[in-house]
Short mmCIF file of N, CA and C in Angstrom, two decimals:
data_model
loop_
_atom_site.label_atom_id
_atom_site.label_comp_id
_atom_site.label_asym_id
_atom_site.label_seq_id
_atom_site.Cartn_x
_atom_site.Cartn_y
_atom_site.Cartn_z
N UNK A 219 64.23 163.25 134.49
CA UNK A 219 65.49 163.40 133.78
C UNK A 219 65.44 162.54 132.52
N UNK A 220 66.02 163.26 130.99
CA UNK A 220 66.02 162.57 129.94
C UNK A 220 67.11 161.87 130.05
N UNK A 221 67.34 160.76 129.66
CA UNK A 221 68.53 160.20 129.12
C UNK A 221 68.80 159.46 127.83
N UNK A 222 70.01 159.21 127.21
CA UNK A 222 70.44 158.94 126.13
C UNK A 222 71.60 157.95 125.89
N UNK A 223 71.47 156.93 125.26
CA UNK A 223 72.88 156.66 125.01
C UNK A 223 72.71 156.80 123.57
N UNK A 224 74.43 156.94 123.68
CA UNK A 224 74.79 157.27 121.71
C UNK A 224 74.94 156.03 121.11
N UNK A 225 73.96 155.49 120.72
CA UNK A 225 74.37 153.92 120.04
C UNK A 225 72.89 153.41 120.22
N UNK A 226 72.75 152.42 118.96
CA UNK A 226 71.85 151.31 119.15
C UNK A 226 72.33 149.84 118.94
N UNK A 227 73.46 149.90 119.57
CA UNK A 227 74.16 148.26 119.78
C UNK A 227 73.32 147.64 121.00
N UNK A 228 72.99 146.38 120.31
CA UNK A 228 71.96 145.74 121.73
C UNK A 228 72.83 145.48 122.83
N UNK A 229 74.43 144.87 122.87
CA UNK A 229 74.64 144.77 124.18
C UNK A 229 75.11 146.11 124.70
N UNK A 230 75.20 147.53 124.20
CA UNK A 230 75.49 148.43 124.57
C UNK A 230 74.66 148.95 125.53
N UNK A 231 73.00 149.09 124.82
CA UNK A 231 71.51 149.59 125.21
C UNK A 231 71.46 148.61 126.53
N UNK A 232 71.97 147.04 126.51
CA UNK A 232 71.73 146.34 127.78
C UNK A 232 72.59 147.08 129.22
N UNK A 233 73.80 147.18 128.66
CA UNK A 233 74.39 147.49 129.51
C UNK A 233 74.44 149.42 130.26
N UNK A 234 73.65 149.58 129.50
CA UNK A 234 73.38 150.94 129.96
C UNK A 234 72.09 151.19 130.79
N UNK A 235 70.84 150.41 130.40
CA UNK A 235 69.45 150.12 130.86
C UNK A 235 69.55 148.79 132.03
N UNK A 236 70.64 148.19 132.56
CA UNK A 236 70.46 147.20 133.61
C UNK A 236 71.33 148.21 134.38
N UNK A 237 72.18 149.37 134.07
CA UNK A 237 73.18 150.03 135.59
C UNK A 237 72.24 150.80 135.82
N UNK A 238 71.90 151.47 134.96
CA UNK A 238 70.57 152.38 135.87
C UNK A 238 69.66 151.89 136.37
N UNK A 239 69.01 151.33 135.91
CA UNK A 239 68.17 150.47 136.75
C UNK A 239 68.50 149.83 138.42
N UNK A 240 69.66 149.32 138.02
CA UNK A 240 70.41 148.74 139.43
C UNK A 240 71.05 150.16 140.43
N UNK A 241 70.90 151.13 139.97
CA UNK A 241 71.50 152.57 140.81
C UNK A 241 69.89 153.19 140.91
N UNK A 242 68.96 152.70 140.39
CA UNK A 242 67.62 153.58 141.13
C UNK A 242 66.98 154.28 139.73
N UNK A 243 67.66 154.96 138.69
CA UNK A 243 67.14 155.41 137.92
C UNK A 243 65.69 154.99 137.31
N UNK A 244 64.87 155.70 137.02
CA UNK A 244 63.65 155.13 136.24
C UNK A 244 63.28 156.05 135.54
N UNK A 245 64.60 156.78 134.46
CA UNK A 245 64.01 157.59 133.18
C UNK A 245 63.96 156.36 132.04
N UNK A 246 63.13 156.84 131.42
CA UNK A 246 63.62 156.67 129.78
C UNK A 246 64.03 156.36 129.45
N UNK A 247 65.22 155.60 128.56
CA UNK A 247 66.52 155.98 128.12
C UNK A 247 66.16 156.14 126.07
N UNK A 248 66.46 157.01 125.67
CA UNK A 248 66.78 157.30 124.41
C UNK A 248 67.78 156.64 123.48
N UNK A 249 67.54 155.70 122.54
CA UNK A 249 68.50 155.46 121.87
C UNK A 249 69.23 156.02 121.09
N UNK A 250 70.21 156.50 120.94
CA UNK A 250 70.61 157.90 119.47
C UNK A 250 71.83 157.08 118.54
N UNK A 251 71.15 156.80 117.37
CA UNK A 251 72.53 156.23 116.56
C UNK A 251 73.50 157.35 116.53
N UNK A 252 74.17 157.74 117.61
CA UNK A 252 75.67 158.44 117.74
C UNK A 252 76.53 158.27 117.48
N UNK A 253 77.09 159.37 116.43
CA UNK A 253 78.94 159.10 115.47
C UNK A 253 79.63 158.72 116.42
N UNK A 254 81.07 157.94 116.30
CA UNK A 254 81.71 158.29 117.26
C UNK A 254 83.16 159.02 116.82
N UNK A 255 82.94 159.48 115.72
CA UNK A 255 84.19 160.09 115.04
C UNK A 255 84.99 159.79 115.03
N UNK A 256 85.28 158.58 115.11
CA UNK A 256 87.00 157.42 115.63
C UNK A 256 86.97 156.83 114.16
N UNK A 257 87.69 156.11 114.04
CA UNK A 257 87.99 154.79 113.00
C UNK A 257 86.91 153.71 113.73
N UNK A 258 86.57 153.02 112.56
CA UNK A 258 85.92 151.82 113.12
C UNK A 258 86.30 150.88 113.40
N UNK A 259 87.91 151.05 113.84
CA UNK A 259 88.36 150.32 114.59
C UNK A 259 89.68 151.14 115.59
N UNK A 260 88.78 151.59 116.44
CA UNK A 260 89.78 152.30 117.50
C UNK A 260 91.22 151.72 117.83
N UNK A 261 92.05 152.23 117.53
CA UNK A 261 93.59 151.35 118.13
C UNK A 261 94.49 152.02 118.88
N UNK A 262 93.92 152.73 120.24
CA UNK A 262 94.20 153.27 121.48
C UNK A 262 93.39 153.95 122.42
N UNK A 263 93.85 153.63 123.34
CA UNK A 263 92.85 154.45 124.63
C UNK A 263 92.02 155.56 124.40
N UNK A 264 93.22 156.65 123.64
CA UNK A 264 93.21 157.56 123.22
C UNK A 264 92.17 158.14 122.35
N UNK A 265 92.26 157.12 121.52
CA UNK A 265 91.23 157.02 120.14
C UNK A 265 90.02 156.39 120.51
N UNK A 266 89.74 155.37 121.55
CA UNK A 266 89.00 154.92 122.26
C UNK A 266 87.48 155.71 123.10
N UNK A 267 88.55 156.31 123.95
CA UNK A 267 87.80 157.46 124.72
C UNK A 267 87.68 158.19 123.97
N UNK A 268 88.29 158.82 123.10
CA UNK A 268 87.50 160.31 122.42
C UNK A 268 85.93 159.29 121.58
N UNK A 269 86.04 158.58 121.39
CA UNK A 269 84.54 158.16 120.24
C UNK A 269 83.69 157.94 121.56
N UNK A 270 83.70 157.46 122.55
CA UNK A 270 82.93 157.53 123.66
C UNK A 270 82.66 158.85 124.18
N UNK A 271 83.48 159.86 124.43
CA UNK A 271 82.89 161.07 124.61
C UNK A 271 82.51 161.80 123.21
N UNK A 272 82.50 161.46 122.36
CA UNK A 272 81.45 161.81 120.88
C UNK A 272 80.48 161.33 121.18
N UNK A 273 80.09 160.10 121.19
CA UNK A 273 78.83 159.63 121.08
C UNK A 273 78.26 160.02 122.42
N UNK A 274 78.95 160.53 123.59
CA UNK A 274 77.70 160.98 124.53
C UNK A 274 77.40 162.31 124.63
N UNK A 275 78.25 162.93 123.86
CA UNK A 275 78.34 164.68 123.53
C UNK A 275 77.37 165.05 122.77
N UNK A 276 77.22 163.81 121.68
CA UNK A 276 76.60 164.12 120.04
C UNK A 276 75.08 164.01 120.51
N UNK A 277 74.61 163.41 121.31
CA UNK A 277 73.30 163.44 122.17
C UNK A 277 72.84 164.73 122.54
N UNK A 278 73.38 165.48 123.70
CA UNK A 278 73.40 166.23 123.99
C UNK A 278 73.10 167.66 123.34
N UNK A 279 72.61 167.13 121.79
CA UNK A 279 72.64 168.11 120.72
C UNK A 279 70.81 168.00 120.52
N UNK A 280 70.24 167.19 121.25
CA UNK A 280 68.68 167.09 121.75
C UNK A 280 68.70 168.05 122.78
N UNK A 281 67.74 168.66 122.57
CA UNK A 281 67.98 169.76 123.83
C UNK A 281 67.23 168.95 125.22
N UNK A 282 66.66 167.87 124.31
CA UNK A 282 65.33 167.10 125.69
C UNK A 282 66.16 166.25 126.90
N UNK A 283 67.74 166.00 125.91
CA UNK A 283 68.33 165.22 126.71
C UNK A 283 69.18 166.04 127.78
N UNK A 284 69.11 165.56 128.76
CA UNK A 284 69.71 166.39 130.09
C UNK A 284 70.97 165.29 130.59
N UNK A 285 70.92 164.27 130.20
CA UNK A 285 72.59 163.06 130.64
C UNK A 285 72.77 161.84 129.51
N UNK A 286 73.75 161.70 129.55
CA UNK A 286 74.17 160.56 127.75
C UNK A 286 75.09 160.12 127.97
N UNK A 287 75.11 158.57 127.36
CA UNK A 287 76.17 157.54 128.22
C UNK A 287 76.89 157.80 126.56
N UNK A 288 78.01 157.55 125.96
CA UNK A 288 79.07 156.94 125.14
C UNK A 288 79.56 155.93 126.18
N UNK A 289 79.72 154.80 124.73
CA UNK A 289 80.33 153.54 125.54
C UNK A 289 81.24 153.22 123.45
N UNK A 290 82.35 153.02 124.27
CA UNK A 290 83.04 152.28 122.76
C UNK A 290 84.24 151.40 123.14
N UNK A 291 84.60 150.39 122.39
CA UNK A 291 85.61 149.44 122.11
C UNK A 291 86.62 149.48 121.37
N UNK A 292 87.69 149.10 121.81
CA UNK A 292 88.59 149.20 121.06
C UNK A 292 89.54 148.60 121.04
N UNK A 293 90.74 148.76 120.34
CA UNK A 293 92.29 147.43 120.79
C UNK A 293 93.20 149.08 121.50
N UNK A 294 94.32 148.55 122.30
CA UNK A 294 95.25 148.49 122.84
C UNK A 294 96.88 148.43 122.57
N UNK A 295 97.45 148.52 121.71
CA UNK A 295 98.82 147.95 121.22
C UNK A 295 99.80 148.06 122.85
N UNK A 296 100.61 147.01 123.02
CA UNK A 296 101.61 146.93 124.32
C UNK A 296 102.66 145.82 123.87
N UNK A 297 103.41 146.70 124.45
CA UNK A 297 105.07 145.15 124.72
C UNK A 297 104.40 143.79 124.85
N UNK A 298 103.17 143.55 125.48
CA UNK A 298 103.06 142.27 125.77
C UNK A 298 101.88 141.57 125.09
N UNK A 299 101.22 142.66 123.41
CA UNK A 299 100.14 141.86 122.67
C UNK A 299 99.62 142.98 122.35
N UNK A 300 98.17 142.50 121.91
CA UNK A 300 97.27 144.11 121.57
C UNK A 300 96.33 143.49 122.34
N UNK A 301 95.15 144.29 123.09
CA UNK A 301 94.45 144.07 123.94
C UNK A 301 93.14 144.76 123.71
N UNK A 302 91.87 143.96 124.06
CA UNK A 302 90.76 144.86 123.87
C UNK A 302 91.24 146.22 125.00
N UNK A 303 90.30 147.04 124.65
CA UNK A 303 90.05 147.97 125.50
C UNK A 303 88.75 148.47 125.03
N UNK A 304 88.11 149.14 126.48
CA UNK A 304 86.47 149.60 126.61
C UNK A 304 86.23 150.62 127.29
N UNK A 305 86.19 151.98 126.98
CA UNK A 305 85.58 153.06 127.49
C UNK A 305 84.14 153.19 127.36
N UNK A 306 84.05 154.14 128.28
CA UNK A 306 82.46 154.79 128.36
C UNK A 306 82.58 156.24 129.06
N UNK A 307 81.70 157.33 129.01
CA UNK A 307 81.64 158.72 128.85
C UNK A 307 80.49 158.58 129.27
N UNK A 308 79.97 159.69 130.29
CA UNK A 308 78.68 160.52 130.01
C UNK A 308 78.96 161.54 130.05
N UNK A 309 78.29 162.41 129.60
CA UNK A 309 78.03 163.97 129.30
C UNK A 309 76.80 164.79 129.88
N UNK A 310 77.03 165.78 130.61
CA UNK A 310 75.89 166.44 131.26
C UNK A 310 75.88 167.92 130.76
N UNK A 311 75.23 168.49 130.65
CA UNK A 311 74.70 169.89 130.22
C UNK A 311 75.70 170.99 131.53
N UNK A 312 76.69 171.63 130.51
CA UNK A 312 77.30 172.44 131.82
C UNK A 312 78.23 171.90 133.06
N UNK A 313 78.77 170.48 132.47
CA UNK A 313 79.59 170.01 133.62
C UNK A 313 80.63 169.09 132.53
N UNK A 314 81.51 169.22 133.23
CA UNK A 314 82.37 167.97 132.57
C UNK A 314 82.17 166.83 132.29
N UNK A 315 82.44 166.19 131.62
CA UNK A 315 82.57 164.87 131.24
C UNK A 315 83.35 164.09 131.61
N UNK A 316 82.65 162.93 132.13
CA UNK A 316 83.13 162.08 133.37
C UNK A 316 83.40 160.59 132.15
N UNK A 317 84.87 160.12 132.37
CA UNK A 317 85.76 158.88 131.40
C UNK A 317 85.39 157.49 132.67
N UNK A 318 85.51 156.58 132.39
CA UNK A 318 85.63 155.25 133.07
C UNK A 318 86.23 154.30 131.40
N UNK A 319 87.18 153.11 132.47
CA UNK A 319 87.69 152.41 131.94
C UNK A 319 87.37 150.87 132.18
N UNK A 320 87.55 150.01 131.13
CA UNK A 320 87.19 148.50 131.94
C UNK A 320 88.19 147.39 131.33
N UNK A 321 88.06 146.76 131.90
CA UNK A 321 88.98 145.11 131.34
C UNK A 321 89.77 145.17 130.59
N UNK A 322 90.41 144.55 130.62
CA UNK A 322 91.67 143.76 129.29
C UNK A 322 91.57 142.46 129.34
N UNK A 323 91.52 142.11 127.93
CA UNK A 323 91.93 140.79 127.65
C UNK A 323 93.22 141.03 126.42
N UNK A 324 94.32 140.21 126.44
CA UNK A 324 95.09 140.03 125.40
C UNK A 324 94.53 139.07 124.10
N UNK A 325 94.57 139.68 123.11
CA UNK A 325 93.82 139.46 121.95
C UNK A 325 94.78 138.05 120.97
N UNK A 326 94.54 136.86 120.78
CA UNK A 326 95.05 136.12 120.83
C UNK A 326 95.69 136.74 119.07
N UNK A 327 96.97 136.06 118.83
CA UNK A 327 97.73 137.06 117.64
C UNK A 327 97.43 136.55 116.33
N UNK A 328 97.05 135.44 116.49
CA UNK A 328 95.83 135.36 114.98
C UNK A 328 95.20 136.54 114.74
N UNK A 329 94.04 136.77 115.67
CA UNK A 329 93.43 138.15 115.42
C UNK A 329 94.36 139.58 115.28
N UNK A 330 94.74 139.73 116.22
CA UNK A 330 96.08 140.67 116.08
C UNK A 330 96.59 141.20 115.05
N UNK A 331 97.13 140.01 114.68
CA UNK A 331 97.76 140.25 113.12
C UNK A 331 96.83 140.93 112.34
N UNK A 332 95.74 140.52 111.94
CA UNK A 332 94.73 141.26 111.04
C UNK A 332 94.48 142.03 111.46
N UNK A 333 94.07 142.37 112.75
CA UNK A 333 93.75 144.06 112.81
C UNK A 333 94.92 144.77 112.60
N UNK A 334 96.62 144.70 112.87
CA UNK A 334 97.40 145.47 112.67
C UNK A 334 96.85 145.67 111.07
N UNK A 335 96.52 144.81 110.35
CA UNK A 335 96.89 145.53 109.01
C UNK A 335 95.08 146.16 108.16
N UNK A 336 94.40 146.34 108.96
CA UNK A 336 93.27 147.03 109.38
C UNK A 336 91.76 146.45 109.37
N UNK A 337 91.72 145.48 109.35
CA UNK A 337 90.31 145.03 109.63
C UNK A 337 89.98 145.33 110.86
N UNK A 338 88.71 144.99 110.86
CA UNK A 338 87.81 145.72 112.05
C UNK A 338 87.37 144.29 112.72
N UNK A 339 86.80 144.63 113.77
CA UNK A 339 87.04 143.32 114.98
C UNK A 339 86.13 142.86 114.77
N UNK A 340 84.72 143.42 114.63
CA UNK A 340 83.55 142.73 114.77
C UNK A 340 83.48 141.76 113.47
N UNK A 341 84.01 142.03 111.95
CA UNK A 341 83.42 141.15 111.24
C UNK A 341 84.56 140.08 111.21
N UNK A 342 85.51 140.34 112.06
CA UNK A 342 86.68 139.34 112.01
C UNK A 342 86.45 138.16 113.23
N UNK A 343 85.44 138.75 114.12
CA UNK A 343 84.89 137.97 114.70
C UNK A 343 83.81 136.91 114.48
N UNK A 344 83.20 137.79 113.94
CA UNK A 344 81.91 137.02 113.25
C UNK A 344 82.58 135.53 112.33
N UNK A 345 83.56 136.07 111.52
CA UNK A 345 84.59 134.95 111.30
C UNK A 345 84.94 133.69 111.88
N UNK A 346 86.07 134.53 112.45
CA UNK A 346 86.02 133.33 113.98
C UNK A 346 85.27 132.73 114.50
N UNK A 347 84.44 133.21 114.82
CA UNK A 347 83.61 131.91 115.43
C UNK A 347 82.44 131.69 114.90
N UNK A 348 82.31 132.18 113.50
CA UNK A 348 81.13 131.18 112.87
C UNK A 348 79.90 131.62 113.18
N UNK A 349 79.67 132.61 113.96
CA UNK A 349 78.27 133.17 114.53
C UNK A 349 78.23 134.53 114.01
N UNK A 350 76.98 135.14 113.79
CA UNK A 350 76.60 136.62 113.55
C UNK A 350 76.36 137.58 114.17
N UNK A 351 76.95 138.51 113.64
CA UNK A 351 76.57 139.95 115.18
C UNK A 351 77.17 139.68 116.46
N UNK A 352 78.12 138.95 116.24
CA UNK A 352 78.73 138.79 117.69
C UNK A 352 79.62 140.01 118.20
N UNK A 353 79.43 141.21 117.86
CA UNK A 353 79.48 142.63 118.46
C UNK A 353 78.05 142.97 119.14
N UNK A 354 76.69 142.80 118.99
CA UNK A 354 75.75 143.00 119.89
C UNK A 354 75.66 141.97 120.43
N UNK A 355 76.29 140.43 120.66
CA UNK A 355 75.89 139.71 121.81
C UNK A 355 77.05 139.70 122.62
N UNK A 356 77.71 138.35 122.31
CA UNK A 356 78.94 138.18 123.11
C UNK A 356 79.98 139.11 123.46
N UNK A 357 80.37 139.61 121.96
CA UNK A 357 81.49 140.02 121.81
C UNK A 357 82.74 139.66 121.60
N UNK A 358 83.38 140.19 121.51
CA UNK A 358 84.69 139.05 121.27
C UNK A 358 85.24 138.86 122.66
N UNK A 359 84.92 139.20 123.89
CA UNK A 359 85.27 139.28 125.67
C UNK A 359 84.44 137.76 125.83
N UNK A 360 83.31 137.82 125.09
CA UNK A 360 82.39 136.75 125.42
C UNK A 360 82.78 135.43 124.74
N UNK A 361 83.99 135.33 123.48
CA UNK A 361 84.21 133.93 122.71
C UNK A 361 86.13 133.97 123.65
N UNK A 362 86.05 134.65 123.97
CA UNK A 362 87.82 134.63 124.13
C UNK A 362 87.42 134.20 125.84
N UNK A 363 86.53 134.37 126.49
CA UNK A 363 86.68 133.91 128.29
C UNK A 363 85.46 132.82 127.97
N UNK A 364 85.14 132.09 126.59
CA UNK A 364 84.41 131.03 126.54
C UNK A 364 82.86 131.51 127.57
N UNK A 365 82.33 132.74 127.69
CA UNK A 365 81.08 133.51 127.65
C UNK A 365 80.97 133.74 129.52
N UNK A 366 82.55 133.58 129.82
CA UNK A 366 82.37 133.90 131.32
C UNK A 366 81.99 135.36 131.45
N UNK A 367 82.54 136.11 130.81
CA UNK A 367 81.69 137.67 130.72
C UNK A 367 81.67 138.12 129.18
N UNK A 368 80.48 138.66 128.99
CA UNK A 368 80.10 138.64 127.81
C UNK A 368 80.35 140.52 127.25
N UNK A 369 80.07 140.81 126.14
CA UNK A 369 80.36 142.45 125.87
C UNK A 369 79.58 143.92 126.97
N UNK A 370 78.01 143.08 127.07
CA UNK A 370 77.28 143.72 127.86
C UNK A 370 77.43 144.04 129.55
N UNK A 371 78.51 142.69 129.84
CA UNK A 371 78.74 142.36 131.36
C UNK A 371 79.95 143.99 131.12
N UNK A 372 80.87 143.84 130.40
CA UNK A 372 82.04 144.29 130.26
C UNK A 372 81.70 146.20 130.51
N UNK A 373 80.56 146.43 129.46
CA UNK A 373 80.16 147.64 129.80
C UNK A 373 79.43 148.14 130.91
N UNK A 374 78.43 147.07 131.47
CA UNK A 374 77.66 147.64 132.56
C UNK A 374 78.79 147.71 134.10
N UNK A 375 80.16 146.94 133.43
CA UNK A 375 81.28 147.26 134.58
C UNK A 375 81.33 149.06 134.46
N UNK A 376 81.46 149.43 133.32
CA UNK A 376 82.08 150.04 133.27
C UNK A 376 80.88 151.86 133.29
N UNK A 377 79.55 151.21 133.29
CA UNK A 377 78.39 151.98 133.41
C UNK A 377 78.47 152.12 134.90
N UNK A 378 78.83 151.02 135.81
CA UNK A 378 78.74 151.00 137.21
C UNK A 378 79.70 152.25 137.82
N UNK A 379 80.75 152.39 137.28
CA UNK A 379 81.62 153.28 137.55
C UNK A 379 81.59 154.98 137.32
N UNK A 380 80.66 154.90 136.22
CA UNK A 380 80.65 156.34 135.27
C UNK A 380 79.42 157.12 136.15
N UNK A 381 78.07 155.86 136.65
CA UNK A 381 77.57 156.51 137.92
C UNK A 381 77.84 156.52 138.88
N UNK A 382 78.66 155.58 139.46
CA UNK A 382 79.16 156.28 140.85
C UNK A 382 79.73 157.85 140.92
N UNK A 383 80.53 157.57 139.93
CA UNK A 383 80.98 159.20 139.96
C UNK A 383 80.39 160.19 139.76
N UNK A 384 78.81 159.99 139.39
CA UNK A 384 77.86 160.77 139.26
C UNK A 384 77.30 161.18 140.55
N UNK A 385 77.80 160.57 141.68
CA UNK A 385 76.69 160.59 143.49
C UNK A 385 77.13 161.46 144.39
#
């Protein structure tokens, strides 16, 4: 079996290549820089999940690939803050497409504020805390719980789920 994820974000590729692995798999996996047709900065579930089922759809346009993870991030708006939020998608040839959801954290309103008026998280992070690319390591899950779970932990939650429902 081919497989694919839509992205070459390193903690994305981690978290997609340690669930399979840990469920038995021993294909391949394909990296595909996959659109996710969202804003580059998703600001609902809504908007969330659809760029995750893009990027595991947009794979699927390899004819070699036979299953493709989308995994994407995003904020949340609620009565009580704005909140990350993290989908993931796979896509199979001839079957539906299977959604999983993972974590919340409330996004402290320093940050908040700036994304309402549209910056994007990752370089506002990179900001914050003074470090680079902290969208392929930590993440911002990984500076806000002080690296108790990091971006990669957050997705392979959420990889754990997208195959179960695969069994």
């Amino acid at each position: 079996m081919n497989v694919a994820i839509g992205s070459c974000n390193i903690a994305k590729v981690k978290a997609v290549e340690t669930a399979l692995i840990n469920a038995g798999y021993t294909s391949t996996l394909l990296q595909v820089d996959a659109p996710s047709n969202v804003s580059n900065m998703p600001f609902s579930d809504e908007e969330t999940m659809q760029g995750a089922i893009n990027r595991a759809e947009f794979c699927l346009g390899n004819p070699d690939i036979d299953m493709a993870f989308g995994l994407e991030g995003g904020v949340m708006e609620t009565s009580f803050g704005l909140f990350l939020c993290n989908w993931g998608a796979v896509a199979r040839r001839e079957r539906e497409t299977i959604l999983a959801g993972g974590a919340r954290i409330k996004l402290p309103e320093e940050i908040a504020v700036r994304l309402r008026t549209g910056e994007e998280l990752g370089p506002l992070m990179d900001e914050y805390s003074m470090r680079k690319n902290v969208r392929s390591n930590e993440g911002a899950i990984g500076i806000f719980t002080n690296g108790a779970i990091d971006r990669a932990d957050m997705f392979i939650h959420i990889m754990k789920m997208l195959i179960g429902q695969l069994r």
